[in-house]
Amino acid sequence: MSIKIVGLEELSERSKRLRAAGKKLVATNGCFDLLHVGHVRYLQAARALGDLLAVGLNGDLSVRELKGKGRPITAERDRAEILASLVTIFPGLRATEFIAASHPAIYVKGGDYTSETLNEEERTLLKEIGAEVRIIPFEAGYSTSGLLEQICKSEH
């Protein structure tokens, strides 16, 4: 496994060291099933908000529960290797463990969320740790679900 792909415990330790060094950690999470330019632009925008970006990656079981039958297309370890950032795979539907471990200064979500539609448990934890929540708009026309629809249509 890459030194950039870490578990929640290691993420927590690295995050503490970064905060102690005065660094601003930005955190985001998602499924990132089929990486596309919308993901790349989103991650670049998130990274630009601080000194380091931590990416939480939904594990395979949670992707299946969130996205439905046939998902993920790409296995969690492969998705993590493709992202090759400071990546942590978390098993749950919600990112609370990831947020607690990364303890970000800024937490980023995509344009399909608003501050009000974030999961209440996640929102409460973010408030407790004093993290700023930033919403980065979607890149129009780019989504894994949309790509899969195009692929399925082209097969028929």
PDB file of C-alpha atoms in Angstrom:
ATOM      1  CA  MET A   1       0.000   0.000   0.000  1.00  0.00           C
ATOM      2  CA  SER A   2       1.194   3.504  -0.808  1.00  0.00           C
ATOM      3  CA  ILE A   3       2.473   5.686   2.036  1.00  0.00           C
ATOM      4  CA  LYS A   4      -0.136   8.196   0.908  1.00  0.00           C
ATOM      5  CA  ILE A   5      -2.986   5.752   1.575  1.00  0.00           C
ATOM      6  CA  VAL A   6      -3.467   5.552   5.318  1.00  0.00           C
ATOM      7  CA  GLY A   7      -5.930   4.194   7.843  1.00  0.00           C
ATOM      8  CA  LEU A   8      -7.974   6.380  10.158  1.00  0.00           C
ATOM      9  CA  GLU A   9      -5.544   5.991  13.076  1.00  0.00           C
ATOM     10  CA  GLU A  10      -2.548   7.065  10.992  1.00  0.00           C
ATOM     11  CA  LEU A  11      -4.589   9.935   9.522  1.00  0.00           C
ATOM     12  CA  SER A  12      -5.380  11.127  13.034  1.00  0.00           C
ATOM     13  CA  GLU A  13      -1.684  11.084  14.008  1.00  0.00           C
ATOM     14  CA  ARG A  14      -0.608  12.915  10.841  1.00  0.00           C
ATOM     15  CA  SER A  15      -3.383  15.454  11.300  1.00  0.00           C
ATOM     16  CA  LYS A  16      -2.247  16.209  14.865  1.00  0.00           C
ATOM     17  CA  ARG A  17       1.340  16.741  13.684  1.00  0.00           C
ATOM     18  CA  LEU A  18       0.184  19.013  10.866  1.00  0.00           C
ATOM     19  CA  ARG A  19      -1.959  21.140  13.191  1.00  0.00           C
ATOM     20  CA  ALA A  20       0.927  21.375  15.670  1.00  0.00           C
ATOM     21  CA  ALA A  21       3.113  22.628  12.810  1.00  0.00           C
ATOM     22  CA  GLY A  22       0.528  25.314  12.012  1.00  0.00           C
ATOM     23  CA  LYS A  23      -0.622  23.689   8.764  1.00  0.00           C
ATOM     24  CA  LYS A  24      -4.191  24.010   7.512  1.00  0.00           C
ATOM     25  CA  LEU A  25      -5.643  20.607   6.590  1.00  0.00           C
ATOM     26  CA  VAL A  26      -8.543  20.471   4.150  1.00  0.00           C
ATOM     27  CA  ALA A  27     -10.670  17.311   4.096  1.00  0.00           C
ATOM     28  CA  THR A  28     -13.222  15.964   1.663  1.00  0.00           C
ATOM     29  CA  ASN A  29     -14.720  12.594   0.946  1.00  0.00           C
ATOM     30  CA  GLY A  30     -16.668  10.704  -1.655  1.00  0.00           C
ATOM     31  CA  CYS A  31     -17.032   7.542  -3.711  1.00  0.00           C
ATOM     32  CA  PHE A  32     -14.810   8.591  -6.639  1.00  0.00           C
ATOM     33  CA  ASP A  33     -15.904   5.444  -8.481  1.00  0.00           C
ATOM     34  CA  LEU A  34     -14.871   6.350 -12.034  1.00  0.00           C
ATOM     35  CA  LEU A  35     -12.467   9.232 -11.790  1.00  0.00           C
ATOM     36  CA  HIS A  36     -13.333  11.980 -14.284  1.00  0.00           C
ATOM     37  CA  VAL A  37     -12.375  15.594 -14.919  1.00  0.00           C
ATOM     38  CA  GLY A  38     -15.146  16.837 -12.619  1.00  0.00           C
ATOM     39  CA  HIS A  39     -13.503  14.948  -9.739  1.00  0.00           C
ATOM     40  CA  VAL A  40     -10.060  16.279 -10.655  1.00  0.00           C
ATOM     41  CA  ARG A  41     -11.265  19.891 -10.745  1.00  0.00           C
ATOM     42  CA  TYR A  42     -13.155  19.441  -7.476  1.00  0.00           C
ATOM     43  CA  LEU A  43     -10.106  17.963  -5.733  1.00  0.00           C
ATOM     44  CA  GLN A  44      -7.853  20.715  -7.101  1.00  0.00           C
ATOM     45  CA  ALA A  45     -10.254  23.383  -5.817  1.00  0.00           C
ATOM     46  CA  ALA A  46     -10.410  21.701  -2.417  1.00  0.00           C
ATOM     47  CA  ARG A  47      -6.612  21.384  -2.222  1.00  0.00           C
ATOM     48  CA  ALA A  48      -6.187  25.083  -3.018  1.00  0.00           C
ATOM     49  CA  LEU A  49      -8.020  25.975   0.216  1.00  0.00           C
ATOM     50  CA  GLY A  50      -5.216  24.851   2.548  1.00  0.00           C
ATOM     51  CA  ASP A  51      -1.778  23.309   2.936  1.00  0.00           C
ATOM     52  CA  LEU A  52      -2.738  19.661   2.523  1.00  0.00           C
ATOM     53  CA  LEU A  53      -5.767  17.723   1.324  1.00  0.00           C
ATOM     54  CA  ALA A  54      -7.016  14.571   3.039  1.00  0.00           C
ATOM     55  CA  VAL A  55      -9.417  12.508   0.953  1.00  0.00           C
ATOM     56  CA  GLY A  56     -11.794  10.077   2.614  1.00  0.00           C
ATOM     57  CA  LEU A  57     -12.885   7.315   0.266  1.00  0.00           C
ATOM     58  CA  ASN A  58     -16.137   5.446   0.792  1.00  0.00           C
ATOM     59  CA  GLY A  59     -15.448   1.729   1.082  1.00  0.00           C
ATOM     60  CA  ASP A  60     -17.026  -0.711  -1.365  1.00  0.00           C
ATOM     61  CA  LEU A  61     -19.960  -1.671   0.882  1.00  0.00           C
ATOM     62  CA  SER A  62     -20.951   1.924   1.535  1.00  0.00           C
ATOM     63  CA  VAL A  63     -20.679   2.790  -2.188  1.00  0.00           C
ATOM     64  CA  ARG A  64     -23.011  -0.108  -2.974  1.00  0.00           C
ATOM     65  CA  GLU A  65     -25.484   1.114  -0.369  1.00  0.00           C
ATOM     66  CA  LEU A  66     -25.258   4.735  -1.534  1.00  0.00           C
ATOM     67  CA  LYS A  67     -25.185   4.195  -5.305  1.00  0.00           C
ATOM     68  CA  GLY A  68     -26.997   0.885  -5.839  1.00  0.00           C
ATOM     69  CA  LYS A  69     -26.536  -2.477  -7.495  1.00  0.00           C
ATOM     70  CA  GLY A  70     -23.474  -2.818  -9.697  1.00  0.00           C
ATOM     71  CA  ARG A  71     -21.523  -0.148  -7.861  1.00  0.00           C
ATOM     72  CA  PRO A  72     -18.756   0.443  -7.251  1.00  0.00           C
ATOM     73  CA  ILE A  73     -17.354  -0.186 -10.701  1.00  0.00           C
ATOM     74  CA  THR A  74     -13.815   0.097  -9.341  1.00  0.00           C
ATOM     75  CA  ALA A  75     -12.721  -1.611  -6.082  1.00  0.00           C
ATOM     76  CA  GLU A  76     -11.811   0.571  -3.084  1.00  0.00           C
ATOM     77  CA  ARG A  77      -8.068  -0.232  -3.139  1.00  0.00           C
ATOM     78  CA  ASP A  78      -7.907   0.558  -6.863  1.00  0.00           C
ATOM     79  CA  ARG A  79      -9.858   3.802  -6.365  1.00  0.00           C
ATOM     80  CA  ALA A  80      -7.490   4.763  -3.533  1.00  0.00           C
ATOM     81  CA  GLU A  81      -4.421   4.042  -5.650  1.00  0.00           C
ATOM     82  CA  ILE A  82      -5.848   6.083  -8.536  1.00  0.00           C
ATOM     83  CA  LEU A  83      -6.472   9.060  -6.276  1.00  0.00           C
ATOM     84  CA  ALA A  84      -2.982   8.655  -4.755  1.00  0.00           C
ATOM     85  CA  SER A  85      -3.496  11.518  -2.322  1.00  0.00           C
ATOM     86  CA  LEU A  86      -3.620  11.284   1.434  1.00  0.00           C
ATOM     87  CA  VAL A  87      -6.428   8.752   1.191  1.00  0.00           C
ATOM     88  CA  THR A  88      -8.297   6.980   3.951  1.00  0.00           C
ATOM     89  CA  ILE A  89     -10.933   4.370   3.212  1.00  0.00           C
ATOM     90  CA  PHE A  90     -13.803   4.528   5.674  1.00  0.00           C
ATOM     91  CA  PRO A  91     -16.424   1.781   5.895  1.00  0.00           C
ATOM     92  CA  GLY A  92     -19.505   3.686   7.042  1.00  0.00           C
ATOM     93  CA  LEU A  93     -22.123   5.588   5.088  1.00  0.00           C
ATOM     94  CA  ARG A  94     -21.266   8.733   7.010  1.00  0.00           C
ATOM     95  CA  ALA A  95     -17.842  10.355   7.203  1.00  0.00           C
ATOM     96  CA  THR A  96     -17.876  10.988  10.954  1.00  0.00           C
ATOM     97  CA  GLU A  97     -14.899   8.700  11.712  1.00  0.00           C
ATOM     98  CA  PHE A  98     -12.953  10.273   8.861  1.00  0.00           C
ATOM     99  CA  ILE A  99     -13.800  13.793  10.063  1.00  0.00           C
ATOM    100  CA  ALA A 100     -12.850  12.952  13.650  1.00  0.00           C
ATOM    101  CA  ALA A 101      -9.534  11.444  12.522  1.00  0.00           C
ATOM    102  CA  SER A 102      -8.587  14.221  10.093  1.00  0.00           C
ATOM    103  CA  HIS A 103      -9.869  17.060  12.292  1.00  0.00           C
ATOM    104  CA  PRO A 104      -9.793  19.450   9.301  1.00  0.00           C
ATOM    105  CA  ALA A 105      -9.654  23.224   9.395  1.00  0.00           C
ATOM    106  CA  ILE A 106     -11.836  23.170   6.264  1.00  0.00           C
ATOM    107  CA  TYR A 107     -14.256  20.448   5.180  1.00  0.00           C
ATOM    108  CA  VAL A 108     -15.264  20.423   1.515  1.00  0.00           C
ATOM    109  CA  LYS A 109     -18.307  18.878  -0.161  1.00  0.00           C
ATOM    110  CA  GLY A 110     -19.525  18.944  -3.726  1.00  0.00           C
ATOM    111  CA  GLY A 111     -22.350  20.982  -5.164  1.00  0.00           C
ATOM    112  CA  ASP A 112     -24.929  18.266  -4.537  1.00  0.00           C
ATOM    113  CA  TYR A 113     -24.764  19.312  -0.867  1.00  0.00           C
ATOM    114  CA  THR A 114     -25.555  22.461   1.040  1.00  0.00           C
ATOM    115  CA  SER A 115     -24.569  23.263   4.609  1.00  0.00           C
ATOM    116  CA  GLU A 116     -28.127  22.336   5.551  1.00  0.00           C
ATOM    117  CA  THR A 117     -28.199  18.978   3.735  1.00  0.00           C
ATOM    118  CA  LEU A 118     -24.967  17.666   5.240  1.00  0.00           C
ATOM    119  CA  ASN A 119     -25.632  14.748   7.532  1.00  0.00           C
ATOM    120  CA  GLU A 120     -26.598  16.121  10.969  1.00  0.00           C
ATOM    121  CA  GLU A 121     -24.035  14.004  12.833  1.00  0.00           C
ATOM    122  CA  GLU A 122     -21.262  15.167  10.484  1.00  0.00           C
ATOM    123  CA  ARG A 123     -22.412  18.793  10.736  1.00  0.00           C
ATOM    124  CA  THR A 124     -22.433  18.619  14.555  1.00  0.00           C
ATOM    125  CA  LEU A 125     -18.928  17.142  14.652  1.00  0.00           C
ATOM    126  CA  LEU A 126     -17.618  19.752  12.232  1.00  0.00           C
ATOM    127  CA  LYS A 127     -19.054  22.498  14.411  1.00  0.00           C
ATOM    128  CA  GLU A 128     -17.497  20.930  17.547  1.00  0.00           C
ATOM    129  CA  ILE A 129     -14.023  20.893  16.012  1.00  0.00           C
ATOM    130  CA  GLY A 130     -14.457  24.365  14.525  1.00  0.00           C
ATOM    131  CA  ALA A 131     -14.095  23.305  10.880  1.00  0.00           C
ATOM    132  CA  GLU A 132     -15.243  25.652   8.159  1.00  0.00           C
ATOM    133  CA  VAL A 133     -17.581  23.964   5.643  1.00  0.00           C
ATOM    134  CA  ARG A 134     -17.065  24.914   1.995  1.00  0.00           C
ATOM    135  CA  ILE A 135     -19.265  23.762  -0.883  1.00  0.00           C
ATOM    136  CA  ILE A 136     -17.558  23.533  -4.283  1.00  0.00           C
ATOM    137  CA  PRO A 137     -19.967  23.656  -7.223  1.00  0.00           C
ATOM    138  CA  PHE A 138     -20.219  20.670  -9.521  1.00  0.00           C
ATOM    139  CA  GLU A 139     -18.597  20.771 -12.908  1.00  0.00           C
ATOM    140  CA  ALA A 140     -21.649  20.696 -15.172  1.00  0.00           C
ATOM    141  CA  GLY A 141     -21.881  17.586 -17.310  1.00  0.00           C
ATOM    142  CA  TYR A 142     -19.518  15.448 -15.237  1.00  0.00           C
ATOM    143  CA  SER A 143     -20.712  12.666 -12.954  1.00  0.00           C
ATOM    144  CA  THR A 144     -20.016   8.973 -12.569  1.00  0.00           C
ATOM    145  CA  SER A 145     -23.746   8.207 -12.738  1.00  0.00           C
ATOM    146  CA  GLY A 146     -24.004  10.215 -15.967  1.00  0.00           C
ATOM    147  CA  LEU A 147     -21.015   8.390 -17.466  1.00  0.00           C
ATOM    148  CA  LEU A 148     -22.562   5.042 -16.583  1.00  0.00           C
ATOM    149  CA  GLU A 149     -25.869   6.061 -18.180  1.00  0.00           C
ATOM    150  CA  GLN A 150     -24.006   6.992 -21.369  1.00  0.00           C
ATOM    151  CA  ILE A 151     -22.135   3.679 -21.360  1.00  0.00           C
ATOM    152  CA  CYS A 152     -25.334   1.690 -20.842  1.00  0.00           C
ATOM    153  CA  LYS A 153     -27.157   3.604 -23.606  1.00  0.00           C
ATOM    154  CA  SER A 154     -24.308   3.022 -26.030  1.00  0.00           C
ATOM    155  CA  GLU A 155     -24.447  -0.734 -25.375  1.00  0.00           C
ATOM    156  CA  HIS A 156     -28.054  -0.989 -26.583  1.00  0.00           C
TER     157      HIS A 156
END
